[in-house]
Coordinates of C-alpha atoms in Angstrom, one line a residue:
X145 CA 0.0 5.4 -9.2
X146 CA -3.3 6.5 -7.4
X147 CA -2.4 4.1 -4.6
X148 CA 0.9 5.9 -4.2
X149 CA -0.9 9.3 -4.5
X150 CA -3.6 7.9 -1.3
X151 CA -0.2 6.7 0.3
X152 CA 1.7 10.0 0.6
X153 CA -1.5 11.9 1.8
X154 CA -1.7 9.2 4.9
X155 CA -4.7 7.6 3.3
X156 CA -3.4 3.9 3.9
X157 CA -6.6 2.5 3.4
X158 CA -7.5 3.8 0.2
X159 CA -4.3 3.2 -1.0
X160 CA -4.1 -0.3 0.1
X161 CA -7.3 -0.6 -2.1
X162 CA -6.0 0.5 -5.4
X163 CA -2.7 -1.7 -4.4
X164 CA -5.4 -4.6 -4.2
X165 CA -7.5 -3.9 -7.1
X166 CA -4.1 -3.8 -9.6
X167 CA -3.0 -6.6 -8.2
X168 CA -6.7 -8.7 -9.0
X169 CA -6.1 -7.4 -12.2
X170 CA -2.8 -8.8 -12.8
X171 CA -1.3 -10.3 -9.9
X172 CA 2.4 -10.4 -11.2
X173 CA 2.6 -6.2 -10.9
X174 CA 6.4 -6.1 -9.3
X175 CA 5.2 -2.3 -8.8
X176 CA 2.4 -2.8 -7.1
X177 CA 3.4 -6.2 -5.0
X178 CA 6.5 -3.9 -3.8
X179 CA 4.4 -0.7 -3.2
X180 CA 1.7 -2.8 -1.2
X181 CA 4.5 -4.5 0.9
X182 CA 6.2 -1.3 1.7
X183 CA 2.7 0.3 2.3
X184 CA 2.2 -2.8 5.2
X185 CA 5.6 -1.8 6.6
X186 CA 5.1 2.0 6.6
X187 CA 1.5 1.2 8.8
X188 CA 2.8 -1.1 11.1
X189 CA 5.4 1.5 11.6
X190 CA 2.7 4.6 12.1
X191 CA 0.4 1.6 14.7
X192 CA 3.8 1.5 16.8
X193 CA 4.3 4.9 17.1
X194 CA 0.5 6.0 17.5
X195 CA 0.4 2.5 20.1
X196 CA -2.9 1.2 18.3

């Protein structure tokens, strides 16, 4: 949840963290796996429209 709270404020990085810490924890979260996957989509997205 705190991953998706750092997502929705533009904090990608942080919220790419907390994706990666749950998933250390237990690597079979669907929730986070599929929030994390989304969250790479979402900042390739924002690199091609920014052009970095």
């Amino acid at each position: 949840m705190l991953g998706n709270a750092y997502a929705d404020m533009g904090a990608y990085e942080k919220a790419m963290e907390c994706y990666d810490q749950a998933l250390s924890i237990c690597p079979m979260y669907k929730e986070a796996k599929n929030n994390r996957r989304n969250l790479e989509k979402k900042m390739r997205e924002a690199e091609l429209k920014t052009g970095t």
